[in-house]
Amino acid sequence: MEWWVSMPKIELHAHLNGSIRDSTLLELARVLGEKGAIVFSDVEHVIMKNDRSLGEVFKLFDLIHILTTDHKTVTRITKEVVEDFASENVVYLELRTTPKKNDSIGMSKQSYMEAVIEGLRAVTAVDIDFVPHKINTQDSLNSIAMNDACDGTRRKKTYVRLLLSIDRRETTEAAIETVKLALEMRGLGVVGIDLSGNPDVGEWNTFLPALKFAQEQGLYITLHCGEVPNRQEVQPMLDFLPQRIGHAIFFEEEEWRQLKTSKIPVEICLTSNIKTESISSIDIHHFVDLYNAKHPLVLCTDDAGVFSTSLSNEYKLASTAFGLGKREMFELARNGIEFIFAGDDVKQYLVGAFDSAAKKLN
Ligand code: 6MZ
C-alpha cells in the first residue's frame, strides 16, 4: 500500500453530498429515470463530467440533491461515505451536511439529520465513534499498543463528528433553525456549524445572527471564506474569529496579514480549487506561502465524489507538487489534530494513533 494511503489522516472539510461514489449516483439516477422522474441519459453525462466551473458545481449539487434527498438514501450515502474515508485510513472525520426540509416526503431538518445518524450506525466495516463521551485515555493508549502487538486482527476505529451547514441561499430564520438543531443534537455527535453554498449568493449579514448565536452557545464554527473575490465579506469573517476557515483563496494583502496574525487554521482543498479554476495552476497555490509561514493548515477533499479525489490523493498531490517528503506529509497530517472540533481525550487518542503509525514509517 502506498504511504499516502496507509498513513493515518484527518479529514476536516468534507461535504456529505459532494462525497458520494459516482456508482451510487448513477444507480440512483437510473432508478429515477425508470420512474420517469428524470431523463437518465441527460443526467449521466452531467454526473460523469470531470471539469466544472464553480457555478456548474452548484448546478450539479441541485441535481445530486434531487437524487439523494429521501431518508433511506441519506442513510445509505452517509454509510458509504464514512466507509470510503475509513478505508483510506482516515482516523478522524468531520462530515458536514446541510439539513434539508422537504414537506412532500415528510422530511424535516431534524428527520434528515436522524437519517444521517442512522447511516453512521449502519457502518459495519469499521468501528465508528460518533457520540462524544469521556474516553479513558490510558485504556485507549493500551488498546493502540495491544493492536500494534497483534497486527492484522484489530478492527479499525474512526472518529466521526458532524457539522451542520448553513446554505448561503437560506434566510436568517432558516439558519437559526439549523443552529437550534445542532444544539439539540449535540449529544449525537454534532459539534459545529459550517457556512457554505454558492459564494456568489447571499450576504454575510443574513447569516451573522445565526452564527453569533452558535458562537455564544459554544458550537465550533468554520466558514467558507474568500472562495470568490468579495471585499465586503473576508474581513468581517476574519473579525468574527471562527475556529477554522475553508479555502481562503481570494485575499488581499491586508487580509493575508490578518489571517496570519489571527492564526485561524485553513482547510486547504487542492483538487477542488484547481478543478473549479479558482486557482489556475497548483504551483501558485497559497498552500506554499501558508506552509512556509508555518500557518496552521489541514489538507481536505471538499467533495471527493464531485472532484474525483480522495484524501490520500490530496496528500500525494501536495507531496508531488510541493516537493514534500513522506515525513513532512505525516507531520502535516498529524498537526491537524490540533484543529479538530473535539475534546482533549480524542486528541490524545489521535496523538497515540499517529505515534504508533510513526514507528512504522521508514
Ligand atoms: C461552497 C460547497 C462547496 O450539504 O448537501 N458545498 N459550498 N463551496 C464549495 N466548493 C466547491 N462544495 C459543497 O453537500 C453539498 C452542499 O455543500 C456545499 C453546497 O451548499 C452543496 O449544496 P450537503 O451534504
Coordinates of C-alpha atoms and ligand atoms in Angstrom, one line a residue:
M1 CA 0.0 0.0 0.0
E2 CA 1.4 3.5 -0.9
W3 CA 2.3 5.6 2.1
W4 CA -0.3 8.3 1.4
V5 CA -3.0 5.6 1.7
S6 CA -1.6 3.8 4.7
M7 CA -0.7 6.7 6.8
P8 CA -3.4 7.9 9.3
K9 CA -5.2 11.0 8.1
I10 CA -7.6 13.6 9.4
E11 CA -10.4 14.9 7.2
L12 CA -12.0 18.2 8.4
H13 CA -13.7 19.6 5.2
A14 CA -15.9 17.1 3.5
H15 CA -19.5 17.8 2.3
L16 CA -21.7 14.7 2.5
N17 CA -23.5 15.2 -0.8
G18 CA -20.2 16.1 -2.5
S19 CA -18.5 12.9 -1.4
I20 CA -20.9 10.3 -2.9
R21 CA -19.5 7.5 -5.1
D22 CA -20.2 8.0 -8.8
S23 CA -21.5 4.4 -9.0
T24 CA -24.1 5.2 -6.3
L25 CA -25.2 8.5 -8.1
L26 CA -25.6 6.6 -11.4
E27 CA -27.6 3.9 -9.7
L28 CA -29.9 6.4 -8.1
A29 CA -30.3 8.3 -11.4
R30 CA -31.1 5.1 -13.2
V31 CA -33.9 4.3 -10.7
L32 CA -35.4 7.8 -11.0
G33 CA -35.0 7.5 -14.8
E34 CA -37.1 4.3 -14.8
K35 CA -39.7 6.0 -12.7
G36 CA -39.8 8.8 -15.4
A37 CA -38.8 11.5 -12.8
I38 CA -35.7 12.4 -14.8
V39 CA -34.1 11.6 -18.2
F40 CA -31.2 9.3 -17.3
S41 CA -29.0 10.0 -20.3
D42 CA -29.2 13.7 -19.6
V43 CA -28.1 13.2 -16.0
E44 CA -25.5 10.6 -16.7
H45 CA -23.2 12.9 -18.6
V46 CA -23.6 15.6 -16.0
I47 CA -22.5 13.2 -13.3
M48 CA -19.6 11.9 -15.3
K49 CA -18.3 15.3 -16.4
N50 CA -14.9 15.9 -14.9
D51 CA -14.0 19.6 -15.0
R52 CA -16.6 22.1 -14.0
S53 CA -16.6 25.8 -13.1
L54 CA -17.6 26.7 -9.6
G55 CA -21.0 27.8 -10.9
E56 CA -21.5 24.4 -12.7
V57 CA -20.6 22.7 -9.4
F58 CA -23.6 24.2 -7.7
K59 CA -25.9 23.2 -10.5
L60 CA -24.6 19.7 -10.1
F61 CA -25.4 19.9 -6.4
D62 CA -29.0 20.7 -7.2
L63 CA -29.2 17.6 -9.3
I64 CA -27.5 15.5 -6.7
H65 CA -30.0 16.7 -4.1
I66 CA -32.9 15.5 -6.3
L67 CA -31.3 12.1 -6.4
T68 CA -30.4 11.8 -2.7
T69 CA -32.9 13.7 -0.6
D70 CA -35.0 10.9 0.9
H71 CA -34.4 9.4 4.3
K72 CA -33.3 6.0 3.0
T73 CA -30.8 7.4 0.5
V74 CA -29.4 9.9 3.0
T75 CA -28.7 6.9 5.4
R76 CA -27.1 5.0 2.5
I77 CA -24.8 7.7 1.3
T78 CA -23.7 8.5 4.9
K79 CA -22.7 4.9 5.5
E80 CA -20.9 4.7 2.2
V81 CA -19.0 8.0 2.5
V82 CA -17.8 7.2 6.0
E83 CA -16.7 3.7 4.9
D84 CA -14.8 5.2 2.0
F85 CA -12.9 7.6 4.2
A86 CA -12.2 4.9 6.8
S87 CA -10.9 2.5 4.1
E88 CA -8.1 5.0 3.3
N89 CA -7.1 5.3 7.0
V90 CA -8.9 8.5 7.9
V91 CA -8.9 8.1 11.7
Y92 CA -10.9 11.2 12.4
L93 CA -13.6 12.6 10.1
E94 CA -15.7 15.8 10.4
L95 CA -18.5 15.4 7.9
R96 CA -20.6 18.4 7.1
T97 CA -24.1 18.4 5.6
T98 CA -26.9 20.9 5.1
P99 CA -30.1 19.7 6.9
K100 CA -32.9 19.7 4.4
K101 CA -36.6 20.1 4.6
N102 CA -39.0 18.5 2.0
D103 CA -42.6 18.6 3.1
S104 CA -43.8 16.4 0.2
I105 CA -41.9 13.4 1.6
G106 CA -42.3 14.3 5.3
M107 CA -38.7 15.4 5.7
S108 CA -37.8 18.0 8.3
K109 CA -34.3 19.2 9.0
Q110 CA -34.4 17.0 12.1
S111 CA -35.5 13.9 10.3
Y112 CA -32.8 14.5 7.7
M113 CA -30.2 14.5 10.4
E114 CA -31.7 11.4 12.0
A115 CA -31.2 9.7 8.7
V116 CA -27.6 10.8 8.7
I117 CA -27.1 9.4 12.2
E118 CA -28.8 6.2 11.1
G119 CA -26.1 6.0 8.4
L120 CA -23.3 6.3 11.0
R121 CA -24.9 3.5 13.0
A122 CA -25.2 1.3 9.8
V123 CA -21.4 1.3 9.2
T124 CA -20.1 -2.2 9.8
A125 CA -16.7 -2.2 8.0
V126 CA -15.0 -0.3 10.9
D127 CA -15.8 0.8 14.5
I128 CA -17.3 4.3 14.4
D129 CA -17.1 6.6 17.4
F130 CA -19.5 9.4 16.8
V131 CA -21.2 10.1 20.2
P132 CA -19.0 12.3 22.4
H133 CA -18.3 10.5 25.6
K134 CA -15.4 10.5 28.1
I135 CA -12.6 8.4 26.8
N136 CA -10.4 6.8 29.3
T137 CA -7.1 7.8 27.7
Q138 CA -5.0 5.1 29.3
D139 CA -7.4 2.4 28.1
S140 CA -7.2 3.9 24.6
L141 CA -3.5 4.1 24.5
N142 CA -3.3 0.5 25.8
S143 CA -5.6 -0.6 23.1
I144 CA -3.5 1.1 20.4
A145 CA -0.4 -0.7 21.9
M146 CA -2.2 -4.0 22.0
N147 CA -3.5 -3.7 18.5
D148 CA 0.0 -2.9 17.3
A149 CA 1.3 -6.1 19.0
C150 CA -1.2 -8.3 17.2
D151 CA -1.3 -6.5 13.9
G152 CA -3.9 -7.8 11.4
T153 CA -6.5 -8.7 14.0
R154 CA -7.5 -5.3 15.0
R155 CA -10.7 -3.6 14.0
K156 CA -10.1 -0.2 12.7
K157 CA -11.7 2.7 14.6
T158 CA -12.7 6.0 13.0
Y159 CA -14.0 9.0 14.9
V160 CA -16.8 10.9 13.2
R161 CA -18.1 14.3 14.2
L162 CA -20.9 16.2 12.3
L163 CA -21.1 19.8 11.3
L164 CA -24.4 21.3 10.2
S165 CA -24.0 23.5 7.1
I166 CA -26.0 26.7 6.6
D167 CA -26.5 27.1 2.8
R168 CA -26.0 30.7 1.6
R169 CA -29.4 30.6 -0.1
E170 CA -31.1 30.3 3.3
T171 CA -32.8 33.1 5.3
T172 CA -31.7 34.2 8.8
E173 CA -34.6 32.2 10.3
A174 CA -33.7 29.1 8.4
A175 CA -30.1 29.5 9.5
I176 CA -31.2 29.9 13.2
E177 CA -33.3 26.8 12.8
T178 CA -30.1 24.9 11.8
V179 CA -28.2 26.2 14.8
K180 CA -31.0 25.2 17.1
L181 CA -31.0 21.7 15.6
A182 CA -27.2 21.5 16.1
L183 CA -27.7 22.4 19.8
E184 CA -30.4 19.7 20.2
M185 CA -28.2 17.1 18.5
R186 CA -25.0 17.8 20.5
G187 CA -25.3 14.5 22.2
L188 CA -25.4 12.7 18.9
G189 CA -22.1 13.9 17.5
V190 CA -23.0 17.3 16.1
V191 CA -20.2 19.7 17.2
G192 CA -20.4 22.7 15.0
I193 CA -21.7 24.9 12.2
D194 CA -20.3 25.5 8.7
L195 CA -21.3 28.3 6.3
S196 CA -21.2 27.1 2.7
G197 CA -23.1 27.1 -0.6
N198 CA -22.6 29.2 -3.7
P199 CA -20.4 32.1 -2.7
D200 CA -22.0 34.4 -5.3
V201 CA -25.3 34.1 -3.4
G202 CA -26.4 35.6 -0.1
E203 CA -24.8 38.1 2.3
W204 CA -22.8 37.8 5.4
N205 CA -25.3 39.9 7.4
T206 CA -28.0 37.4 6.7
F207 CA -26.1 34.6 8.5
L208 CA -24.4 36.6 11.2
P209 CA -27.3 36.4 13.8
A210 CA -27.3 32.6 13.5
L211 CA -23.5 32.4 13.6
K212 CA -23.3 34.7 16.6
F213 CA -25.9 32.6 18.4
A214 CA -23.9 29.4 17.6
Q215 CA -20.8 31.0 18.9
E216 CA -22.5 32.1 22.1
Q217 CA -23.7 28.6 22.6
G218 CA -20.2 27.2 22.3
L219 CA -20.6 25.4 19.0
Y220 CA -17.5 25.3 16.8
I221 CA -17.6 27.3 13.6
T222 CA -16.0 27.1 10.2
L223 CA -16.7 29.4 7.3
H224 CA -16.1 29.2 3.6
C225 CA -14.1 32.3 3.3
G226 CA -12.7 34.0 0.2
E227 CA -13.7 31.3 -2.3
V228 CA -14.6 34.1 -4.7
P229 CA -13.4 37.7 -4.6
N230 CA -15.6 39.5 -2.1
R231 CA -14.2 42.5 -0.4
Q232 CA -17.3 43.0 1.8
E233 CA -17.0 39.6 3.4
V234 CA -13.5 38.4 4.0
Q235 CA -12.6 40.9 6.7
P236 CA -15.8 40.6 8.7
M237 CA -15.4 36.8 8.5
L238 CA -11.9 37.0 9.9
D239 CA -13.0 39.5 12.6
F240 CA -15.7 37.0 13.7
L241 CA -12.8 34.7 14.7
P242 CA -14.2 31.3 13.6
Q243 CA -12.3 28.2 14.8
R244 CA -11.3 27.5 11.1
I245 CA -11.9 28.7 7.6
G246 CA -12.2 26.9 4.3
H247 CA -10.4 27.8 1.1
A248 CA -9.0 31.3 1.7
I249 CA -8.3 31.9 -1.9
F250 CA -9.1 35.5 -2.8
F251 CA -7.5 37.5 -0.1
E252 CA -5.9 41.0 -0.4
E253 CA -2.6 41.8 1.1
E254 CA -4.1 43.1 4.4
E255 CA -6.4 40.1 4.7
W256 CA -3.4 37.7 4.4
R257 CA -1.7 39.7 7.1
Q258 CA -4.8 39.5 9.3
L259 CA -5.2 35.8 8.7
K260 CA -1.6 35.0 9.6
T261 CA -1.8 37.2 12.8
S262 CA -5.0 35.5 13.9
K263 CA -3.6 32.0 13.3
I264 CA -7.1 30.8 12.2
P265 CA -6.4 27.3 10.7
V266 CA -7.2 26.9 7.0
E267 CA -8.8 23.9 5.4
I268 CA -7.0 23.5 2.1
C269 CA -8.8 21.7 -0.8
L270 CA -6.2 21.5 -3.7
T271 CA -8.1 19.5 -6.3
S272 CA -11.3 21.4 -5.7
N273 CA -9.6 24.7 -6.2
I274 CA -7.8 23.5 -9.3
K275 CA -10.8 21.8 -10.9
T276 CA -13.1 24.8 -10.4
E277 CA -10.4 27.0 -11.8
S278 CA -10.4 29.2 -8.7
I279 CA -6.6 28.7 -8.9
S280 CA -5.1 28.4 -12.3
S281 CA -2.2 26.1 -11.5
I282 CA -1.1 24.1 -8.5
D283 CA 2.3 25.7 -8.3
I284 CA 0.8 29.1 -7.4
H285 CA -1.5 27.7 -4.8
H286 CA -1.4 29.6 -1.5
F287 CA -0.6 26.4 0.3
V288 CA 3.0 27.1 -0.3
D289 CA 3.0 30.5 1.3
L290 CA 1.0 29.4 4.3
Y291 CA 3.1 26.3 4.8
N292 CA 6.3 28.2 4.6
A293 CA 4.9 30.7 7.1
K294 CA 4.0 27.7 9.4
H295 CA 0.4 28.8 9.4
P296 CA -2.0 26.1 10.7
L297 CA -3.2 24.1 7.7
V298 CA -5.0 20.9 7.0
L299 CA -5.4 19.1 3.7
C300 CA -9.0 18.2 2.9
T301 CA -11.1 16.8 0.0
D302 CA -14.1 19.2 -0.1
D303 CA -16.1 17.0 -2.4
A304 CA -14.3 13.7 -3.1
G305 CA -17.1 12.5 -5.3
V306 CA -17.7 15.6 -7.4
F307 CA -14.0 16.2 -7.9
S308 CA -13.0 12.5 -8.2
T309 CA -10.4 12.7 -5.5
S310 CA -9.7 11.1 -2.1
L311 CA -7.8 12.4 1.0
S312 CA -4.9 10.1 0.1
N313 CA -4.8 11.6 -3.3
E314 CA -4.7 15.1 -1.8
Y315 CA -1.6 14.1 0.2
K316 CA 0.0 12.5 -2.8
L317 CA -0.7 15.6 -4.9
A318 CA 0.7 18.0 -2.3
S319 CA 3.8 15.8 -1.9
T320 CA 4.5 15.8 -5.6
A321 CA 3.5 19.4 -6.4
F322 CA 5.4 21.0 -3.5
G323 CA 8.3 18.6 -3.1
L324 CA 7.4 17.4 0.4
G325 CA 8.5 14.1 1.6
K326 CA 6.7 11.3 3.5
R327 CA 7.8 12.6 6.9
E328 CA 6.7 16.2 6.2
M329 CA 3.4 15.0 4.9
F330 CA 3.0 12.8 8.0
E331 CA 3.7 15.8 10.2
L332 CA 1.2 17.9 8.3
A333 CA -1.5 15.3 8.8
R334 CA -0.6 15.0 12.5
N335 CA -0.7 18.8 13.0
G336 CA -4.4 18.6 12.0
I337 CA -5.1 17.0 15.4
E338 CA -4.9 20.5 17.0
F339 CA -7.7 21.9 14.9
I340 CA -10.3 19.2 15.3
F341 CA -13.6 20.1 16.9
A342 CA -13.3 17.6 19.6
G343 CA -12.1 17.3 23.2
D344 CA -8.6 16.7 24.6
D345 CA -9.4 13.0 25.1
V346 CA -10.0 12.4 21.4
K347 CA -6.9 14.5 20.6
Q348 CA -4.8 12.3 22.9
Y349 CA -6.1 9.2 21.3
L350 CA -5.2 10.5 17.9
V351 CA -1.7 11.5 19.1
G352 CA -1.3 7.9 20.2
A353 CA -2.5 6.6 16.9
F354 CA -0.1 8.8 15.0
D355 CA 2.8 7.9 17.3
S356 CA 2.1 4.3 16.8
A357 CA 2.0 4.8 13.0
A358 CA 5.2 6.8 13.1
K359 CA 7.1 3.8 14.3
K360 CA 6.3 2.0 11.1
L361 CA 7.3 5.0 8.9
N362 CA 10.6 4.3 7.2
Ligands
6MZ1 C1 -19.2 26.1 -1.1 C2 -19.9 23.9 -1.1 C3 -18.8 23.5 -1.8 O1 -24.5 19.9 2.5 O2 -25.9 18.7 0.7 N1 -20.7 22.8 -0.9 N2 -20.1 25.2 -0.7 N3 -18.1 25.8 -1.8 C4 -17.9 24.5 -2.2 N4 -16.8 24.3 -3.0 C5 -16.8 23.5 -4.2 N5 -18.9 22.2 -2.1 C6 -20.0 21.8 -1.5 O3 -23.4 18.9 0.5 C7 -23.5 19.6 -0.7 C8 -23.5 21.1 -0.3 O4 -22.3 21.5 0.2 C9 -22.0 22.8 -0.2 C10 -23.1 23.3 -1.1 O5 -24.1 24.0 -0.3 C11 -23.7 22.0 -1.6 O6 -25.0 22.1 -2.0 P1 -24.6 18.7 1.5 O7 -24.4 17.4 2.2

